[in-house]
Amino acid sequence: MSWLAKLYETYERGRQLAFPPQEQLMPISHTLQNAHINMVLDGDGNFRRATVLQKHRVVLPATEKSAGRTSGESPHPLADKIQYVAKDYPEFGGRKKSYFSSYEKLLADWCASPFSHPKAKVVYRYIRKGQVVADLVRAGIIFVDEENRLRAYWPFETDKEHPIPPIFKTLPTNPKNKRREKDQPEVEPGDALICWSVEVPGDQNSSTWDDTGLQQSWIDYYASLSEVVDFCYIQGEDLPLADNHPAKLRHTGDKAKLISSNDSSGFTFRGRFTDTTGMQALGVGYDVTQKAHNALRWLIARQGYRNGEQVYVTWAVSGKETPEPLKSSWELLAADNIHLQEERDDTEKKPDHTIDLGNTFALQFRKYMAGYQARLEPNEQIVVMGLDSATPGRMAIIYYRELLASEFLDRLERWHLDFAWPQRHTIEVSEQGKKKQKKEVVWPVCSPAPRTIADAAYGDILRSNETLKKNVLQRIVPCIVDGRHFPRDIMETAVRGACNRHNCEHWEWQRNLGVACALYKGYYIRHPNTDKRREYDMTLEKDRRSRDYLYGRLLAIAERIEEIALNVAGEKRPTTAARLMQRFADRPYSTWRVIEPGLQPYMQRLQSRRAGFLVNRQKDLDRVMSLFEPGDFLNDKALDGEFLLGYHCQRQHWRDTQDNDDKQDNDDNKEQKNNRGEG
């Protein structure tokens, strides 16, 4: 249960930090809810006006039971749904059961205690009049039909004379209950949550949900009601224990709980414990569980990484900022990516990205990490936690690690350096004299984000398979935080996806290619067998003689020749090398015997139009062919992911040295024209 202790400590530290009001930790004995209607009262408990709220979340007082309620009767003490706060709800044909009696009793007990608050007393004085629904109808907030029953839908045609009132757009619809004539979803007015404002002369803050004095009043009153005092496993002393633990951790509609015990039915603990509350199995103090869950809810809202219903959150117990482990280095270094636009200034010389590209990125990223190393003490505690729910009511911790700050930063840095490779990204570039920015493709060196890895490996399958998406991320997280070796099957799936170019858009294939190369490089840096570990440069290794790498270079050269020849002729179609890439990966030698003869017509076309370019590419072909070891070229065994590294590095080499290549091409053309007497 160390996670509870760490979250409790985080809450205590976080309350001492200076956050803006909207980012403050939520007080204990309160819950977060979406409010739909704000009713304004005067100091004597008289109704003044009401407004419909759009996507407005409020912090409202709650009991243990009401904070985690999913069904049944369990009122909040102040702000709650119409079926709780309105005594006249049944008189207007409310379809839900009225729980006004229990709500009134809870509020009355609070107001009669020594911990009462003037605003709570005003609300109590008003709700006893039994005219909440009547006032809302007169104010035009909710509506009734000819039989004086609450309307569940708007019966008129939507036009300028009869626009749909805001309440029908605000309340959640129930698709199961539909109007027969037009199949229109219905809402239930009884589900509208009412929050209160009390306008008193001299009080600048009328809203009850922002009043810290009222919040503390409820906290003190509710603490005085504690009856069960026993040993708390977190604090290690006798404290008032929690009977019900909070929900709504990931969002306001989240009903799943991390701690839940109910042995009154099903007998989960039968034969081990004699009580029906579960407290013999585990005792957690009320104050502890409230603060720990509030801290977790706050952390998820501020810095949680969401993957559907799956959530990962990383934090320092001290409350200091930490780097997010599930982001790519491109996202982490976003502030430093301004130089990408500056490089496009023609008056400045572009840097040569072909020189020590890996070391350049490593230096940049280490400078970024040095900032966190300066802010975080080496022995500070960092926690990484993953949550998911298999059912709507039960949540599990699927991943949990406590690390020292120095250990966490070292592992994060190692991940980004091991899996760094040029990745395709799009940036917006301002053009001189134009307001609209144009998009430009760049290939910065960075590590791919786990979400991008999953998309590159499994593509469209993820859209219909939520479980697969969660499992992939769950397997990647330990590679980042624990420094484990990368799963071979995910790497190989990404490699196969990069070879199959026809099932995706061109930009998507380019992204998949960069991801596959990064995973292959990182996998072999961390290979579980130390004898098989090897490293690759992120630039073209002209002296590497491995068969797979050389075949990748050959494919890139062949594709480049045909690509330029098609461009010269104004044709737009895939090259032979692109169409046969998957076959080339499976049978390189036999496929090359198809690709190479097919280049001859394109070479003849380039001979007259781009002779200099053709000469350079023929030289490239000769150099690569000369590097094959005897017998390697004739070997038709399938290629592994290394061929993608050779292919991508060869393409990237031309992209980074395009200016020099074009200059050489022009010089060669001029020389040939002079030789023919055309200059």
XYZ file of C-alpha atoms in Angstrom:
679
model
C 0.000 0.000 0.000
C 2.962 2.317 -0.458
C 1.094 4.070 -3.278
C -1.419 5.376 -0.734
C 1.374 6.622 1.515
C 3.105 8.385 -1.400
C -0.119 10.011 -2.571
C -0.936 11.101 0.982
C 2.502 12.686 1.281
C 2.071 14.309 -2.126
C -1.208 15.866 -0.980
C 0.368 17.308 2.152
C 3.264 18.745 0.122
C 0.958 20.005 -2.649
C -1.257 21.991 -0.261
C 1.816 24.043 0.665
C 2.643 24.953 -2.943
C 1.387 28.153 -4.569
C -0.900 26.976 -7.386
C -3.551 29.129 -9.095
C -7.059 28.704 -7.588
C -8.239 26.525 -10.500
C -5.286 24.154 -9.989
C -5.551 23.758 -6.211
C -5.919 20.332 -4.645
C -9.500 19.514 -3.791
C -10.359 19.579 -0.068
C -11.233 16.309 1.645
C -14.883 15.304 2.148
C -15.698 16.898 -1.218
C -16.255 15.584 -4.709
C -16.136 16.967 -8.231
C -19.370 17.066 -10.225
C -20.780 18.582 -13.405
C -23.388 21.145 -12.374
C -26.282 21.958 -14.708
C -28.248 24.715 -12.930
C -27.165 27.527 -10.619
C -29.919 28.828 -8.333
C -29.307 32.240 -6.753
C -30.848 33.021 -3.334
C -30.819 36.116 -1.169
C -29.755 36.194 2.475
C -33.309 35.414 3.653
C -33.631 32.247 1.587
C -35.757 33.729 -1.217
C -35.327 32.719 -4.843
C -33.920 35.416 -7.117
C -32.930 33.825 -10.435
C -31.437 30.719 -12.041
C -29.156 30.015 -14.994
C -28.222 26.926 -16.990
C -24.515 26.047 -16.790
C -22.600 24.664 -19.746
C -19.908 22.105 -18.873
C -19.355 23.622 -15.451
C -17.600 21.514 -12.828
C -17.969 22.345 -9.152
C -16.441 21.050 -5.934
C -19.282 20.165 -3.600
C -19.469 18.736 -0.053
C -19.999 14.974 0.063
C -20.194 12.045 2.418
C -18.170 8.871 1.982
C -21.182 7.117 0.539
C -22.401 9.926 -1.715
C -18.933 10.555 -3.175
C -18.841 6.999 -4.475
C -22.526 6.454 -5.205
C -23.522 4.666 -8.381
C -27.188 4.013 -7.582
C -29.556 4.062 -4.649
C -30.199 6.760 -2.078
C -27.164 8.709 -0.902
C -27.534 12.502 -0.801
C -24.846 15.143 -0.944
C -25.291 17.616 1.913
C -25.670 20.810 -0.173
C -25.573 20.710 -3.980
C -27.324 17.742 -5.573
C -29.758 16.618 -8.246
C -33.348 17.875 -8.463
C -34.671 14.499 -7.279
C -32.839 15.186 -3.978
C -33.200 18.933 -3.401
C -36.756 19.503 -4.716
C -39.603 18.599 -2.359
C -42.115 19.307 -5.130
C -40.394 17.044 -7.696
C -43.097 14.289 -7.442
C -45.862 16.917 -7.846
C -44.545 17.666 -11.337
C -44.591 14.032 -12.449
C -40.925 13.257 -11.813
C -40.116 9.811 -13.203
C -37.366 9.141 -10.671
C -37.814 8.369 -7.004
C -37.673 11.397 -4.732
C -34.941 11.395 -2.096
C -35.776 14.759 -0.562
C -36.297 13.449 2.975
C -32.769 12.067 3.355
C -31.281 15.202 1.752
C -33.230 17.503 4.059
C -32.215 15.524 7.155
C -28.515 15.589 6.254
C -28.562 19.336 5.619
C -30.624 19.992 8.757
C -28.179 18.055 10.958
C -25.273 20.046 9.550
C -27.052 23.363 10.078
C -27.974 22.401 13.651
C -24.396 21.502 14.573
C -21.722 23.802 16.038
C -19.993 23.637 12.647
C -22.847 25.158 10.631
C -22.351 27.893 8.032
C -24.658 30.850 7.203
C -24.889 29.960 3.488
C -25.854 26.383 4.275
C -28.606 27.694 6.569
C -29.931 29.923 3.770
C -30.148 26.948 1.403
C -31.881 24.872 4.100
C -34.411 27.662 4.720
C -35.202 27.766 0.993
C -35.531 24.048 0.222
C -37.981 23.621 3.118
C -40.442 25.816 1.197
C -40.836 22.987 -1.331
C -40.910 25.132 -4.473
C -37.596 24.398 -6.242
C -39.189 22.920 -9.381
C -41.946 25.540 -9.416
C -39.384 28.357 -9.306
C -37.320 26.761 -12.080
C -40.422 26.428 -14.270
C -41.397 30.069 -13.671
C -37.817 31.117 -14.494
C -37.949 29.259 -17.839
C -35.154 26.853 -16.917
C -37.156 23.616 -17.066
C -40.527 23.095 -18.728
C -43.818 21.326 -18.172
C -46.458 20.020 -20.576
C -50.237 20.573 -20.616
C -50.640 18.159 -17.715
C -48.095 20.055 -15.607
C -45.548 17.243 -15.937
C -41.853 17.848 -16.530
C -40.921 17.726 -20.198
C -38.255 15.226 -21.199
C -37.886 16.653 -24.732
C -38.683 19.812 -26.683
C -41.966 19.227 -28.549
C -41.727 22.113 -31.020
C -39.946 22.300 -34.343
C -36.593 24.003 -33.969
C -36.873 27.435 -35.537
C -36.250 31.044 -34.581
C -39.549 31.241 -32.696
C -39.030 28.005 -30.756
C -35.295 27.399 -30.250
C -34.291 24.425 -28.135
C -33.831 25.625 -24.531
C -30.306 25.222 -23.077
C -31.346 22.617 -20.479
C -32.106 20.048 -23.211
C -28.616 20.536 -24.631
C -26.911 20.389 -21.229
C -28.442 17.315 -19.616
C -27.187 13.889 -20.746
C -29.600 12.052 -23.021
C -30.814 8.523 -22.573
C -30.852 6.747 -25.980
C -33.112 4.013 -24.570
C -35.918 6.491 -23.904
C -36.969 8.066 -27.192
C -39.960 10.007 -28.392
C -41.938 7.845 -30.754
C -42.854 10.456 -33.364
C -39.375 11.715 -34.238
C -37.078 9.301 -32.436
C -35.704 12.187 -30.365
C -33.587 11.217 -27.299
C -35.070 12.226 -23.973
C -33.481 13.850 -20.935
C -34.466 13.450 -17.310
C -34.915 16.825 -15.532
C -34.538 15.049 -12.205
C -30.859 14.427 -13.095
C -30.060 18.141 -13.283
C -27.568 18.947 -10.525
C -28.277 22.227 -8.756
C -25.548 24.313 -7.159
C -26.307 27.331 -5.003
C -25.267 30.955 -4.874
C -26.192 33.100 -1.871
C -26.048 36.855 -2.392
C -25.451 38.672 0.878
C -24.528 42.363 1.101
C -20.785 42.761 1.619
C -19.918 39.237 0.420
C -17.964 39.411 -2.851
C -18.167 35.648 -3.456
C -21.731 34.386 -3.646
C -21.028 30.895 -5.022
C -21.059 28.204 -2.355
C -18.660 25.909 -4.241
C -15.837 28.471 -4.037
C -16.349 29.416 -0.391
C -13.407 27.993 1.588
C -15.139 28.822 4.880
C -18.149 26.710 3.926
C -15.864 23.886 2.770
C -14.018 23.842 6.089
C -17.332 23.980 7.931
C -18.434 20.740 6.266
C -15.029 19.072 6.776
C -15.133 19.812 10.530
C -18.723 18.627 10.863
C -18.206 15.411 8.962
C -15.030 14.605 10.920
C -17.048 14.852 14.130
C -19.318 12.006 12.926
C -16.579 9.363 12.739
C -17.472 6.300 14.785
C -15.109 3.481 13.722
C -11.614 4.051 15.134
C -9.069 1.339 14.472
C -5.544 0.737 13.212
C -4.692 2.566 9.972
C -2.231 0.553 7.887
C -0.884 3.691 6.215
C -0.265 5.956 9.211
C 0.490 3.122 11.633
C -1.800 4.409 14.398
C -5.424 4.269 15.509
C -7.537 6.671 13.447
C -11.140 7.029 12.236
C -11.309 4.501 9.385
C -12.898 4.945 5.993
C -15.901 2.782 5.244
C -16.180 3.882 1.622
C -13.400 5.027 -0.688
C -13.612 7.715 -3.387
C -14.265 7.141 -7.088
C -14.209 9.624 -10.035
C -10.444 9.478 -10.376
C -10.097 9.784 -14.164
C -13.143 11.984 -14.836
C -16.362 13.041 -13.153
C -18.288 10.080 -14.561
C -15.729 7.480 -13.483
C -17.352 4.956 -11.123
C -14.353 2.610 -10.812
C -12.653 2.400 -7.408
C -9.154 1.365 -6.419
C -10.263 0.190 -2.976
C -13.625 -1.504 -2.687
C -14.829 -4.046 -0.144
C -18.359 -5.322 0.192
C -18.768 -8.779 1.669
C -22.465 -8.588 2.441
C -23.047 -10.583 -0.746
C -20.823 -12.896 -2.760
C -18.649 -13.605 0.300
C -15.315 -12.752 -1.245
C -13.528 -13.132 2.093
C -15.605 -16.010 3.428
C -13.588 -18.270 5.716
C -10.953 -15.614 6.409
C -12.728 -12.629 7.956
C -15.831 -12.365 10.068
C -16.936 -8.792 9.354
C -18.973 -7.605 6.368
C -17.190 -4.280 5.891
C -13.770 -5.553 4.828
C -11.973 -3.578 7.534
C -10.463 -6.717 8.993
C -8.717 -7.188 5.670
C -7.446 -3.628 5.539
C -7.946 -0.476 7.554
C -7.296 2.897 5.957
C -7.891 6.168 7.756
C -10.631 8.383 6.377
C -8.333 11.389 6.223
C -5.639 9.319 4.484
C -7.833 7.860 1.750
C -9.513 11.192 1.053
C -6.220 13.033 0.660
C -4.547 10.226 -1.320
C -7.401 9.912 -3.802
C -7.698 13.686 -4.148
C -3.981 13.863 -4.904
C -4.287 11.114 -7.528
C -7.286 12.794 -9.132
C -5.383 16.091 -9.207
C -2.271 14.508 -10.714
C -4.247 12.732 -13.442
C -6.044 15.951 -14.387
C -2.793 17.950 -14.530
C -0.285 15.545 -16.039
C -1.900 12.194 -16.716
C -1.207 10.351 -19.979
C -4.495 8.912 -21.243
C -4.874 5.923 -23.517
C -8.617 5.451 -23.607
C -9.612 4.439 -20.084
C -5.998 3.557 -19.323
C -4.063 6.288 -17.503
C -0.393 6.705 -16.595
C 0.830 9.453 -14.304
C 4.340 10.418 -13.196
C 5.093 12.776 -10.346
C 7.644 13.858 -7.784
C 6.412 13.507 -4.215
C 7.848 16.954 -3.517
C 5.533 18.462 -6.120
C 8.354 19.555 -8.443
C 7.964 19.267 -12.218
C 9.188 16.057 -13.868
C 9.647 15.121 -17.549
C 6.852 12.989 -18.967
C 8.172 9.525 -19.861
C 5.470 8.728 -22.438
C 6.217 11.656 -24.721
C 8.620 11.662 -27.651
C 11.811 13.678 -27.405
C 10.394 15.900 -30.185
C 7.579 16.903 -27.800
C 9.915 17.278 -24.837
C 12.293 19.484 -26.816
C 9.479 21.536 -28.373
C 10.932 24.753 -26.989
C 14.252 24.041 -28.717
C 12.752 23.239 -32.119
C 12.629 26.911 -33.150
C 15.954 26.457 -34.922
C 14.186 24.322 -37.529
C 12.521 27.450 -38.883
C 15.632 29.564 -38.463
C 17.565 27.154 -40.671
C 15.272 28.044 -43.531
C 16.654 31.564 -43.714
C 18.563 31.652 -46.998
C 20.946 34.273 -45.637
C 22.344 31.809 -43.136
C 24.321 28.675 -43.849
C 22.493 25.451 -43.056
C 24.199 23.104 -40.606
C 25.494 19.829 -41.999
C 23.253 17.185 -40.456
C 25.373 14.373 -41.881
C 28.185 15.010 -39.403
C 27.841 13.312 -35.999
C 24.047 13.456 -36.090
C 23.653 11.107 -33.114
C 26.114 13.020 -30.953
C 24.413 16.309 -31.828
C 21.050 14.995 -30.647
C 22.586 13.406 -27.541
C 24.189 16.711 -26.574
C 20.931 18.596 -27.078
C 18.863 16.108 -25.090
C 21.374 15.890 -22.257
C 21.246 19.660 -21.899
C 17.466 19.360 -21.618
C 17.749 16.666 -18.933
C 20.380 18.691 -17.079
C 17.669 21.237 -16.328
C 15.687 18.625 -14.403
C 18.819 17.300 -12.718
C 19.441 20.795 -11.373
C 15.875 21.157 -10.055
C 15.465 17.658 -8.616
C 17.637 16.379 -5.813
C 19.271 13.024 -6.723
C 17.496 11.210 -3.870
C 14.057 12.743 -4.423
C 11.249 10.244 -4.880
C 9.622 9.835 -8.297
C 6.540 7.660 -8.760
C 5.215 6.209 -12.024
C 1.732 4.716 -11.801
C -0.590 3.111 -14.343
C -4.337 2.605 -13.852
C -6.993 0.750 -15.782
C -10.422 -0.736 -15.150
C -11.613 -4.079 -16.456
C -15.186 -3.372 -15.323
C -17.048 -0.099 -14.719
C -16.791 -0.469 -10.933
C -13.302 -1.862 -10.296
C -9.973 -0.231 -11.058
C -6.520 -1.801 -10.848
C -2.966 -0.529 -10.611
C -1.379 -2.096 -13.685
C 2.040 -0.534 -13.198
C 3.784 1.006 -10.197
C 7.382 2.062 -9.655
C 9.114 4.187 -7.047
C 12.482 5.529 -8.185
C 15.071 8.033 -7.100
C 15.171 11.129 -9.291
C 18.706 10.341 -10.496
C 17.676 6.803 -11.478
C 14.509 7.963 -13.221
C 16.275 10.666 -15.237
C 19.096 8.300 -16.253
C 16.649 5.682 -17.553
C 14.570 8.249 -19.379
C 17.660 9.686 -21.029
C 18.827 6.212 -22.002
C 15.477 5.451 -23.673
C 15.530 8.600 -25.793
C 19.137 8.084 -26.860
C 18.811 4.360 -27.592
C 15.671 4.775 -29.702
C 16.567 8.028 -31.444
C 16.259 8.096 -35.232
C 15.204 10.700 -37.824
C 11.396 10.884 -37.593
C 8.919 12.550 -39.924
C 7.203 15.615 -38.438
C 5.235 18.502 -39.870
C 5.811 22.087 -38.781
C 4.177 25.353 -39.766
C 6.486 27.902 -41.373
C 5.674 31.580 -41.829
C 6.151 32.965 -45.342
C 7.200 36.543 -45.815
C 4.291 38.739 -46.784
C 1.673 36.032 -46.164
C -0.572 35.639 -43.145
C -1.250 31.941 -43.640
C 1.512 29.593 -42.592
C 2.521 26.719 -44.815
C 3.227 23.203 -43.613
C 6.660 21.759 -44.124
C 7.979 18.244 -43.507
C 11.111 17.937 -41.366
C 13.111 14.913 -40.201
C 14.513 15.749 -36.754
C 16.351 13.107 -34.757
C 14.103 12.039 -31.872
C 12.555 9.004 -30.238
C 9.009 8.013 -31.224
C 6.243 8.280 -28.642
C 4.683 4.991 -27.425
C 1.373 5.939 -29.054
C 3.154 6.453 -32.386
C 4.929 3.105 -31.982
C 1.591 1.355 -31.510
C 0.099 3.084 -34.570
C 3.126 2.229 -36.725
C 3.149 -1.410 -35.661
C -0.565 -2.229 -35.779
C -2.175 0.575 -37.792
C -5.924 0.348 -38.344
C -6.268 -2.666 -36.040
C -5.914 -0.356 -33.028
C -9.020 1.615 -33.970
C -11.225 -1.426 -33.427
C -9.187 -3.172 -30.736
C -8.930 -1.110 -27.565
C -7.434 -4.019 -25.643
C -4.515 -4.332 -28.062
C -3.790 -0.604 -27.768
C -3.657 -0.889 -23.976
C -1.500 -4.020 -24.040
C 1.063 -2.456 -26.382
C 1.466 0.581 -24.165
C 1.597 -1.617 -21.062
C 4.538 -3.529 -22.576
C 6.425 -0.410 -23.680
C 6.286 1.442 -20.344
C 8.743 -0.936 -18.572
C 11.209 -0.400 -21.448
C 11.214 3.310 -20.644
C 11.019 3.354 -16.856
C 12.774 0.074 -15.991
C 15.291 0.083 -18.856
C 14.171 -3.357 -20.096
C 14.899 -4.658 -23.575
C 12.254 -3.907 -26.208
C 9.712 -6.630 -27.159
C 10.919 -8.384 -30.315
C 7.430 -9.034 -31.692
C 6.463 -5.336 -31.642
C 9.725 -4.433 -33.392
C 9.242 -7.075 -36.086
C 5.613 -6.063 -36.613
C 6.715 -2.458 -37.131
C 9.387 -3.606 -39.627
C 6.832 -5.606 -41.627
C 4.481 -2.634 -41.609
C 7.202 -0.354 -42.997
C 7.864 -2.835 -45.820
C 4.210 -2.877 -46.840
C 3.752 0.540 -48.439
C 0.398 -0.010 -50.110
C -1.918 -0.137 -47.093
C -1.339 3.446 -45.972
C -0.852 7.010 -47.157
C 2.623 8.152 -48.181
C 3.074 10.355 -45.085
C 1.994 7.452 -42.898
C 4.492 5.120 -44.536
C 7.253 7.670 -43.996
C 6.333 7.827 -40.312
C 6.245 4.024 -40.063
C 9.673 3.803 -41.694
C 11.232 6.147 -39.140
C 9.599 4.299 -36.240
C 10.688 0.877 -37.529
C 14.294 2.039 -37.843
C 14.233 3.499 -34.323
C 12.858 0.270 -32.844
C 15.331 -1.936 -34.697
C 18.267 0.229 -33.600
C 17.062 0.349 -29.988
C 16.280 -3.352 -29.867
C 19.830 -4.351 -30.775
C 21.380 -1.805 -28.420
C 19.434 -3.531 -25.612
C 19.470 -7.059 -27.022
C 18.938 -9.568 -24.187
C 21.961 -11.521 -25.471
C 24.957 -9.260 -24.864
C 26.937 -10.996 -27.624
C 24.399 -9.870 -30.213
C 24.256 -6.233 -29.167
C 25.330 -3.728 -31.786
C 24.971 -0.034 -32.537
C 24.138 1.892 -35.693
C 24.886 5.440 -36.735
C 21.978 7.679 -37.662
C 23.803 8.773 -40.821
C 24.837 6.752 -43.859
C 27.589 4.275 -42.932
C 29.406 4.041 -46.254
C 31.811 1.369 -45.009
C 29.275 -0.997 -43.407
C 29.496 -4.302 -45.271
C 26.596 -6.286 -43.788
C 24.396 -7.904 -46.439
C 21.054 -6.541 -45.179
C 22.336 -2.963 -44.886
C 23.812 -3.029 -48.408
C 20.649 -4.448 -49.951
C 18.705 -1.601 -48.315
C 21.046 0.909 -49.955
C 20.614 -0.782 -53.345
C 16.830 -0.522 -53.092
C 17.051 3.179 -52.218
C 19.351 3.899 -55.186
C 17.101 2.048 -57.624
C 14.067 3.872 -56.321
C 15.824 7.232 -56.615
C 16.793 6.639 -60.251
C 13.274 5.689 -61.308
C 11.724 8.441 -59.166
C 13.731 11.201 -60.874
C 13.140 9.680 -64.323
C 9.381 9.681 -63.742
C 9.555 13.237 -62.453
C 11.458 14.375 -65.549
C 8.746 12.859 -67.761
C 5.930 14.345 -65.654
C 4.602 10.924 -64.632
C 3.107 10.297 -61.208
C 3.021 6.654 -60.191
C 4.752 4.378 -57.674
C 8.213 3.162 -58.615
C 8.979 -0.503 -59.185
C 11.163 -0.530 -56.068
C 8.272 0.830 -53.998
C 5.801 -1.722 -55.376
C 8.177 -4.637 -54.792
C 9.508 -3.573 -51.389
C 7.738 -6.327 -49.446
C 8.863 -8.952 -51.949
C 12.385 -7.501 -51.859
C 12.469 -7.933 -48.064
C 11.490 -11.607 -48.427
C 13.632 -12.519 -51.489
C 16.202 -9.766 -52.126
C 18.408 -11.364 -54.792
C 15.626 -12.709 -57.017
C 13.682 -9.443 -56.682
C 16.767 -7.375 -57.519
C 17.056 -9.366 -60.758
C 13.628 -7.940 -61.630
C 14.308 -4.379 -60.462
C 17.757 -3.874 -62.019
C 16.852 -4.684 -65.676
C 13.761 -2.496 -65.292
C 15.995 0.515 -64.597
C 17.488 0.556 -68.097
C 14.685 2.554 -69.811
C 14.810 5.130 -67.033
C 18.595 5.417 -67.262
C 18.299 6.037 -71.004
C 15.777 8.786 -70.337
C 18.088 10.395 -67.764
C 21.087 10.143 -70.098
C 19.803 13.063 -72.141
C 18.006 15.042 -69.430
C 19.908 14.505 -66.145
C 23.216 12.960 -67.123
C 25.123 14.292 -64.101
C 22.568 12.840 -61.712
C 22.696 9.496 -63.519
C 26.493 9.341 -63.316
C 26.379 9.941 -59.570
C 23.778 7.221 -58.999
C 25.685 4.716 -61.142
C 28.745 5.423 -59.021
C 26.651 4.778 -55.922
C 25.511 1.443 -57.333
C 29.073 0.405 -58.120
C 30.315 1.377 -54.648
C 27.593 -0.583 -52.892
C 28.026 -3.668 -55.084
C 31.763 -3.683 -54.365
C 31.130 -3.836 -50.596
C 29.286 -7.192 -50.641
C 31.206 -10.093 -49.158
C 31.615 -13.093 -51.511
C 28.364 -15.051 -51.611
C 26.279 -12.471 -49.725
C 24.832 -10.852 -52.837
C 23.631 -14.204 -54.275
C 22.009 -15.187 -50.959
C 18.217 -14.985 -51.327
C 17.453 -15.361 -47.619
C 14.890 -12.897 -46.217
C 16.230 -9.588 -44.926
C 15.745 -8.398 -41.372
C 15.053 -4.836 -40.224
C 18.641 -3.766 -40.824
C 17.887 -3.327 -44.520
C 15.455 -0.530 -43.574
C 18.306 1.276 -41.820
C 20.446 1.143 -44.958
C 17.488 2.156 -47.117
C 16.473 5.057 -44.888
C 20.020 6.329 -44.311
C 20.668 6.349 -48.062
C 17.489 8.357 -48.689
C 18.232 10.669 -45.774
C 21.761 11.214 -47.092
C 20.389 12.608 -50.355
C 17.857 14.737 -48.512
C 20.505 16.329 -46.297
C 23.021 16.831 -49.125
C 20.559 17.809 -51.845
C 22.208 21.162 -52.534
C 25.624 19.606 -53.121
C 24.140 16.836 -55.248
C 22.243 19.290 -57.456
C 25.376 21.401 -57.839
C 27.375 18.366 -58.900
C 24.585 17.409 -61.284
C 24.645 20.864 -62.904
C 28.457 20.828 -63.169
C 28.377 17.449 -64.893
C 25.708 18.647 -67.340
C 27.741 21.739 -68.218
C 30.850 19.641 -68.746
C 29.022 17.242 -71.075
C 27.472 20.113 -73.023
C 30.883 21.699 -73.470
C 32.280 18.391 -74.698
C 29.473 18.257 -77.288
C 30.025 21.869 -78.263
C 26.660 23.040 -76.930
C 28.048 25.478 -74.316
